[in-house]
CSV table of C-alpha atoms in Angstrom, one decimal:
chain,number,residue,atom,x,y,z
A,1485,MET,CA,0.0,0.0,0.0
A,1486,SER,CA,1.0,3.6,-0.5
A,1487,GLU,CA,1.6,5.8,2.4
A,1488,CYS,CA,-1.9,7.7,1.8
A,1489,GLU,CA,-3.6,4.3,1.7
A,1490,ARG,CA,-1.8,3.3,4.9
A,1491,ASP,CA,-2.8,6.6,6.7
A,1492,LEU,CA,-6.5,6.1,5.6
A,1493,TYR,CA,-6.3,2.5,6.9
A,1494,LEU,CA,-5.0,3.7,10.3
A,1495,HIS,CA,-7.7,6.4,10.3
A,1496,ILE,CA,-10.5,3.9,9.8
A,1497,ALA,CA,-9.0,1.5,12.4
A,1498,ASP,CA,-9.2,4.3,15.0
A,1499,GLY,CA,-12.8,4.7,14.3
A,1500,GLY,CA,-12.6,7.8,12.0
A,1501,PHE,CA,-15.1,8.8,9.4
A,1502,VAL,CA,-14.6,9.1,5.8
A,1503,HIS,CA,-17.1,11.5,4.2
A,1504,GLN,CA,-15.5,11.7,0.8
A,1505,ARG,CA,-14.8,8.9,-1.8
A,1506,THR,CA,-11.1,9.1,-2.7
A,1507,PRO,CA,-8.6,6.9,-4.8
A,1508,GLU,CA,-7.1,5.6,-1.6
A,1509,LEU,CA,-10.6,4.5,-0.4
A,1510,ASP,CA,-11.5,2.8,-3.5
A,1511,LYS,CA,-8.2,0.9,-3.4
A,1512,LEU,CA,-8.9,-0.4,0.0
A,1513,LEU,CA,-12.5,-1.4,-0.9
A,1514,ALA,CA,-11.2,-3.2,-4.0
A,1515,LEU,CA,-8.6,-5.1,-1.9
A,1516,GLY,CA,-11.2,-6.1,0.5
A,1517,LEU,CA,-9.4,-4.6,3.4
A,1518,VAL,CA,-12.4,-2.5,4.6
A,1519,ILE,CA,-16.2,-2.6,4.1
A,1520,ARG,CA,-18.8,0.2,4.2
A,1521,GLU,CA,-21.1,0.2,7.5
A,1522,PRO,CA,-24.6,0.2,5.9
A,1523,LEU,CA,-26.2,2.0,8.8
A,1524,GLN,CA,-24.0,4.8,9.3
A,1525,GLU,CA,-22.9,7.1,6.5
A,1526,GLY,CA,-19.2,7.7,6.3
A,1527,ARG,CA,-18.3,4.8,8.5
A,1528,TYR,CA,-16.0,2.0,7.3
A,1529,LEU,CA,-15.0,-1.4,9.1
A,1530,LEU,CA,-11.8,-3.3,8.9
A,1531,VAL,CA,-12.1,-6.7,7.5
A,1532,PRO,CA,-10.4,-9.3,9.8
A,1533,VAL,CA,-6.8,-9.8,8.7
A,1534,GLY,CA,-7.0,-13.5,8.7
A,1535,ARG,CA,-10.0,-13.4,6.3
A,1536,VAL,CA,-8.1,-11.0,4.1
A,1537,ALA,CA,-5.1,-13.4,4.0
A,1538,ARG,CA,-7.2,-16.4,3.1
A,1539,ARG,CA,-9.0,-14.6,0.4
A,1540,LEU,CA,-5.9,-13.1,-1.0
A,1541,LEU,CA,-3.9,-16.3,-0.9
A,1542,LYS,CA,-6.8,-18.2,-2.6
A,1543,ALA,CA,-7.2,-15.7,-5.4
A,1544,GLU,CA,-3.5,-15.9,-6.3
A,1545,SER,CA,-3.4,-19.6,-6.0
A,1546,ASP,CA,-6.3,-19.8,-8.4
A,1547,ALA,CA,-4.7,-17.4,-10.7
A,1548,LEU,CA,-1.4,-19.4,-10.4
A,1549,GLY,CA,-3.0,-22.7,-11.2
A,1550,GLN,CA,-4.7,-21.2,-14.3
A,1551,SER,CA,-1.3,-19.9,-15.6
A,1552,VAL,CA,0.3,-23.3,-14.9
A,1553,ALA,CA,-2.4,-24.9,-16.9
A,1554,ARG,CA,-2.1,-22.4,-19.7
A,1555,ILE,CA,1.7,-23.0,-19.8
A,1556,ALA,CA,1.3,-26.8,-19.8
A,1557,GLU,CA,-0.8,-26.4,-23.1
A,1558,ILE,CA,1.7,-24.2,-24.8
A,1559,PRO,CA,4.1,-27.0,-26.1
A,1560,ALA,CA,1.0,-28.9,-27.7
A,1561,LEU,CA,-0.2,-25.6,-29.2
A,1562,ILE,CA,3.2,-24.8,-30.7
A,1563,ALA,CA,3.6,-28.4,-32.1
A,1564,ASP,CA,0.2,-28.1,-33.7
A,1565,LEU,CA,1.0,-24.7,-35.2
A,1566,ARG,CA,4.2,-25.9,-36.6
A,1567,SER,CA,2.5,-29.0,-38.0
A,1568,MET,CA,0.3,-26.6,-40.0
A,1569,ASN,CA,3.3,-24.5,-41.0
A,1570,PRO,CA,6.1,-26.8,-41.8
A,1571,ARG,CA,8.3,-24.3,-43.4
A,1572,GLU,CA,8.8,-22.3,-40.3
A,1573,GLU,CA,11.9,-23.4,-38.5
A,1574,PRO,CA,12.7,-23.3,-34.8
A,1575,ARG,CA,14.6,-20.3,-33.7
A,1576,GLY,CA,17.1,-19.4,-31.0
A,1577,GLU,CA,18.1,-22.2,-28.4
A,1578,MET,CA,15.4,-24.5,-29.8
A,1579,ALA,CA,17.3,-24.6,-33.2
A,1580,VAL,CA,20.8,-25.6,-31.8
A,1581,GLN,CA,21.3,-26.9,-28.3
A,1582,TRP,CA,24.5,-28.1,-26.5
A,1583,LEU,CA,24.1,-31.3,-24.5
A,1584,ALA,CA,26.8,-32.0,-21.9
A,1585,GLY,CA,28.1,-35.5,-21.6
A,1586,VAL,CA,27.9,-38.4,-24.0
A,1587,ASP,CA,25.2,-40.0,-21.9
A,1588,ALA,CA,22.9,-37.0,-22.5
A,1589,VAL,CA,23.8,-37.2,-26.2
A,1590,ASN,CA,23.0,-41.0,-26.6
A,1591,GLU,CA,19.7,-40.5,-24.7
A,1592,ALA,CA,18.7,-37.7,-27.1
A,1593,ILE,CA,19.6,-39.9,-30.1
A,1594,ALA,CA,17.6,-42.7,-28.6
A,1595,THR,CA,14.5,-40.8,-28.3
A,1596,ALA,CA,14.9,-39.4,-31.7
A,1597,VAL,CA,15.5,-42.9,-33.2
A,1598,ASP,CA,12.4,-44.1,-31.4
A,1599,ALA,CA,10.3,-41.2,-33.0
A,1600,ALA,CA,11.9,-41.6,-36.4
A,1601,ALA,CA,9.4,-42.1,-39.2
A,1602,THR,CA,11.2,-42.4,-42.4
A,1603,GLU,CA,15.0,-42.3,-42.5
A,1604,ILE,CA,18.1,-42.5,-40.1
A,1605,LEU,CA,21.5,-41.7,-41.3
A,1606,ALA,CA,24.6,-42.2,-39.1
A,1607,ALA,CA,28.2,-41.4,-39.9
A,1608,GLN,CA,30.6,-43.0,-37.3
A,1609,PRO,CA,34.3,-42.4,-38.1
A,1610,GLY,CA,35.6,-43.3,-34.6
A,1611,GLU,CA,35.8,-46.5,-32.5
A,1612,ARG,CA,32.4,-48.2,-31.7
A,1613,PRO,CA,32.7,-50.1,-28.3
A,1614,ARG,CA,30.9,-53.4,-28.1
A,1615,THR,CA,28.6,-52.1,-25.2
A,1616,VAL,CA,27.5,-49.1,-27.3
A,1617,LEU,CA,26.8,-51.2,-30.3
A,1618,GLU,CA,24.6,-53.9,-28.2
A,1619,LYS,CA,22.7,-51.3,-26.3
A,1620,SER,CA,21.5,-49.6,-29.5
A,1621,MET,CA,20.9,-52.7,-31.6
A,1622,PHE,CA,17.5,-53.7,-30.4
A,1623,ARG,CA,16.4,-50.1,-30.8
A,1624,ASP,CA,17.6,-49.8,-34.4
A,1625,ALA,CA,16.2,-53.1,-35.2
A,1626,ASP,CA,12.8,-52.0,-34.1
A,1627,ALA,CA,13.1,-48.9,-36.3
A,1628,LEU,CA,14.0,-51.1,-39.3
A,1629,ARG,CA,10.9,-53.2,-38.7
A,1630,ARG,CA,8.8,-50.1,-38.6
A,1631,GLY,CA,10.0,-49.3,-42.1
A,1632,VAL,CA,12.5,-46.8,-41.3
A,1633,ALA,CA,15.4,-46.6,-43.8
A,1634,MET,CA,18.8,-46.7,-42.0
A,1635,ARG,CA,22.1,-46.1,-43.5
A,1636,THR,CA,25.4,-46.2,-41.5
A,1637,LEU,CA,28.8,-45.1,-42.5
A,1638,TYR,CA,31.9,-46.4,-40.8
A,1639,HIS,CA,35.7,-45.8,-41.3
A,1640,VAL,CA,37.2,-48.8,-43.0
A,1641,SER,CA,38.9,-49.7,-39.6
A,1642,ALA,CA,35.6,-50.7,-38.5
A,1643,ARG,CA,36.0,-53.9,-40.6
A,1644,SER,CA,38.5,-55.2,-38.2
A,1645,ASN,CA,36.2,-54.7,-35.1
A,1646,PRO,CA,34.2,-58.0,-34.4
A,1647,ALA,CA,31.3,-56.1,-32.6
A,1648,VAL,CA,30.7,-54.0,-35.6
A,1649,ARG,CA,30.9,-56.9,-38.0
A,1650,GLN,CA,28.4,-58.7,-35.8
A,1651,ARG,CA,26.2,-55.8,-35.8
A,1652,VAL,CA,26.3,-55.5,-39.7
A,1653,ASP,CA,25.6,-59.2,-40.1
A,1654,VAL,CA,22.6,-58.8,-37.9
A,1655,MET,CA,21.2,-55.6,-39.1
A,1656,SER,CA,21.7,-55.9,-42.9
A,1657,PRO,CA,19.1,-58.7,-43.3
A,1658,LEU,CA,16.6,-56.3,-41.6
A,1659,GLY,CA,17.3,-53.7,-44.2
A,1660,GLY,CA,20.3,-51.7,-42.7
A,1661,ALA,CA,22.7,-50.5,-45.2
A,1662,TYR,CA,26.5,-50.2,-44.3
A,1663,ARG,CA,29.3,-48.8,-46.2
A,1664,THR,CA,33.0,-47.8,-45.2
A,1665,ARG,CA,35.3,-44.9,-46.0
A,1666,ALA,CA,39.1,-44.9,-46.0
A,1667,GLN,CA,39.2,-41.2,-45.6
A,1668,MET,CA,38.1,-39.6,-42.4
A,1669,PHE,CA,34.6,-37.8,-42.4
A,1670,LEU,CA,32.6,-35.9,-39.9
A,1671,ARG,CA,30.6,-37.6,-37.3
A,1672,CYS,CA,26.8,-37.0,-37.4
A,1673,VAL,CA,23.4,-38.7,-36.8
A,1674,VAL,CA,20.3,-37.4,-38.7
A,1675,MET,CA,16.7,-38.5,-38.1
A,1676,ASP,CA,14.2,-37.6,-40.8
A,1677,ARG,CA,16.2,-34.8,-41.9
A,1678,ARG,CA,14.7,-32.6,-39.1
A,1679,PHE,CA,16.8,-33.7,-36.1
A,1680,ALA,CA,20.5,-34.2,-36.0
A,1681,VAL,CA,23.4,-34.6,-33.5
A,1682,ILE,CA,27.0,-33.4,-34.4
A,1683,ALA,CA,30.2,-33.0,-32.7
A,1684,ASP,CA,31.5,-29.6,-31.5
A,1685,HIS,CA,33.5,-28.2,-34.3
A,1686,ALA,CA,33.3,-24.6,-32.8
A,1687,GLU,CA,35.3,-25.0,-29.7
A,1688,GLY,CA,36.7,-28.3,-30.4
A,1689,ARG,CA,35.6,-30.3,-27.5
A,1690,PRO,CA,35.9,-34.0,-27.5
A,1691,VAL,CA,32.9,-36.4,-28.3
A,1692,ALA,CA,33.1,-37.5,-24.6
A,1693,GLU,CA,32.1,-34.0,-23.6
A,1694,GLY,CA,28.9,-33.8,-25.4
A,1695,GLY,CA,27.5,-32.7,-28.7
A,1696,TYR,CA,25.1,-30.2,-30.3
A,1697,VAL,CA,21.5,-31.2,-31.1
A,1698,VAL,CA,20.1,-29.5,-34.2
A,1699,ARG,CA,16.3,-29.2,-34.7
A,1700,SER,CA,16.5,-26.8,-37.6
A,1701,PRO,CA,15.3,-28.5,-40.8
A,1702,ALA,CA,17.5,-26.4,-43.0
A,1703,ILE,CA,20.5,-27.3,-41.1
A,1704,CYS,CA,19.7,-30.8,-40.9
A,1705,ALA,CA,19.2,-31.1,-44.5
A,1706,PHE,CA,22.5,-29.6,-45.3
A,1707,ILE,CA,23.9,-32.2,-42.7
A,1708,ALA,CA,22.1,-35.0,-44.5
A,1709,ASP,CA,23.3,-33.7,-47.9
A,1710,SER,CA,26.9,-33.7,-46.6
A,1711,PHE,CA,26.4,-37.4,-45.5
A,1712,GLU,CA,25.2,-38.3,-48.9
A,1713,LEU,CA,28.4,-37.0,-50.5
A,1714,GLU,CA,30.4,-39.2,-48.1
A,1715,TRP,CA,28.0,-42.2,-48.7
A,1716,ALA,CA,28.3,-41.9,-52.5
A,1717,ARG,CA,32.2,-42.1,-52.2
A,1718,ALA,CA,32.2,-44.9,-49.8
A,1719,GLU,CA,32.4,-48.6,-50.5
A,1720,ASP,CA,29.7,-51.2,-49.6
A,1721,TRP,CA,30.4,-53.3,-46.7
A,1722,TYR,CA,30.1,-56.7,-48.5
A,1723,THR,CA,32.7,-56.0,-51.3
A,1724,ASP,CA,35.7,-57.6,-49.9
A,1725,ALA,CA,35.8,-60.0,-52.9
A,1726,ALA,CA,36.1,-56.9,-55.1
A,1727,GLU,CA,39.8,-56.5,-53.8
A,1728,GLU,CA,40.9,-60.0,-54.9
A,1729,ASP,CA,42.5,-58.7,-58.0
A,1730,THR,CA,44.2,-55.6,-56.2
A,1731,VAL,CA,47.7,-55.4,-54.7
A,1732,THR,CA,46.6,-53.1,-51.9
A,1733,THR,CA,43.8,-53.1,-49.5
A,1734,GLN,CA,41.5,-50.3,-48.7
A,1735,ILE,CA,43.2,-49.8,-45.4
A,1736,GLN,CA,46.5,-49.9,-46.9
A,1737,ARG,CA,45.6,-47.3,-49.7
A,1738,SER,CA,44.4,-44.9,-46.9
A,1739,PHE,CA,47.7,-45.1,-45.1
A,1740,LEU,CA,49.5,-44.5,-48.7
A,1741,ARG,CA,47.6,-41.4,-49.5
A,1742,MET,CA,48.3,-40.1,-46.2
A,1743,LEU,CA,52.1,-40.6,-46.6
A,1744,HIS,CA,52.1,-39.5,-50.1
A,1745,SER,CA,50.4,-36.2,-49.0
A,1746,GLY,CA,53.3,-35.5,-46.6
A,1747,HIS,CA,52.3,-37.1,-43.4
A,1748,ASP,CA,54.5,-39.4,-41.5
A,1749,GLN,CA,53.4,-42.7,-40.0
A,1750,GLN,CA,52.5,-41.3,-36.5
A,1751,GLN,CA,50.4,-38.4,-38.0
A,1752,ALA,CA,48.6,-40.8,-40.5
A,1753,ALA,CA,47.7,-43.1,-37.6
A,1754,SER,CA,46.4,-40.2,-35.5
A,1755,LEU,CA,44.3,-38.7,-38.2
A,1756,LEU,CA,43.0,-42.1,-39.3
A,1757,GLY,CA,42.1,-43.4,-35.9
A,1758,TYR,CA,44.8,-46.2,-35.7
A,1759,SER,CA,47.8,-46.9,-33.8
A,1760,THR,CA,51.3,-46.2,-35.2
A,1761,LYS,CA,51.9,-50.0,-34.7
A,1762,THR,CA,49.0,-51.0,-36.9
A,1763,VAL,CA,50.1,-48.6,-39.6
A,1764,ASN,CA,53.5,-49.9,-39.6
A,1765,THR,CA,52.3,-53.4,-39.7
A,1766,HIS,CA,50.2,-53.0,-42.7
A,1767,LEU,CA,53.0,-51.2,-44.6
A,1768,ARG,CA,55.6,-53.8,-43.8
A,1769,ARG,CA,53.2,-56.4,-45.0
A,1770,LEU,CA,52.7,-54.6,-48.3
A,1771,CYS,CA,56.3,-54.1,-48.7
A,1772,LYS,CA,56.9,-57.8,-48.3
A,1773,GLU,CA,54.2,-58.7,-50.9
A,1774,LEU,CA,55.7,-56.4,-53.4
A,1775,GLY,CA,59.3,-57.3,-52.7
A,1776,PHE,CA,60.4,-53.9,-51.5
A,1777,ALA,CA,62.9,-53.6,-48.6
A,1778,THR,CA,62.3,-50.1,-47.7
A,1779,LEU,CA,59.4,-47.6,-47.2
A,1780,TYR,CA,60.9,-45.3,-49.6
A,1781,GLN,CA,60.7,-47.9,-52.3
A,1782,LEU,CA,57.0,-48.5,-51.4
A,1783,MET,CA,56.2,-44.8,-51.7
A,1784,ALA,CA,58.2,-44.5,-55.2
A,1785,TRP,CA,56.0,-47.3,-56.5
A,1786,TRP,CA,52.8,-45.8,-55.2
A,1787,GLY,CA,53.7,-42.6,-57.1
A,1788,SER,CA,54.6,-44.4,-60.1
A,1789,PRO,CA,52.4,-45.3,-63.2
A,1790,ALA,CA,52.5,-48.9,-62.1
A,1791,ALA,CA,50.2,-48.0,-59.3
A,1792,SER,CA,47.8,-45.8,-60.9
A,1793,ALA,CA,45.1,-48.4,-61.0
A,1794,GLU,CA,45.5,-48.9,-57.2
A,1795,ARG,CA,45.3,-45.0,-56.6
A,1796,GLU,CA,42.1,-44.6,-58.5
A,1797,LEU,CA,40.3,-47.2,-56.2
A,1798,ASP,CA,38.0,-46.1,-53.3
């Protein structure tokens, strides 16, 4: 209350008369703090404080309940409006959101996969632990049975991972499609081209620290198109027989390209997701098959016309 309203309230509490309607009196009446004495002109009575408290609390509680109910209805209303206006994109924090921690990212992906209706695209360049693959297998199998198209792109190193091979053998008959790339590519998961998860390419935080959830259809479509470019360059999973007539394997060619571009074995291993020992083992094996004694001879052969057919593969 203002000072004038307080003074008037004290005046009435002392038994004073009020012979003129003022804004202060109207305010006290509106708040229910005083009532007019019907038998005596100009006399007003105080309403008991306890009654005032109960009435005000009830009024605010009712108003708060109505507000909460209206707030609860907003998401459904917004979703309904978006369904009638699909060209409008989410804005602000809803369009791109950072999720901290790999568990939060996996939970977001799982929820999106369960809601996917048409297509799931996944580019997984890094190592895929058995526990992660097994945890997602039943969920992804359910999506395939619902008629959702699912394509997964792995790095060629995944061919040596027994857990990945088992997943491919199980999921392929259900309709899952798998390819591998010798070159590295960006990690992403895209559902229905309207929901995506990507790594942090702004601040460079590792995958274990979390990822960005993208709900903008335009950005998701761009990510999906980038996936399509990598998919077109990739090799079908079940094409090992195609390499029977080649000297090099897909993994070896990926190493040779890195070395030919100026990287050493350690850099090639780091960039391609292998250990240095694995790189050296593959290169020594290839040298032995070709009858070379040194890596320099191998690289000279790789750059010569004799290896042109090998260089054009992948």
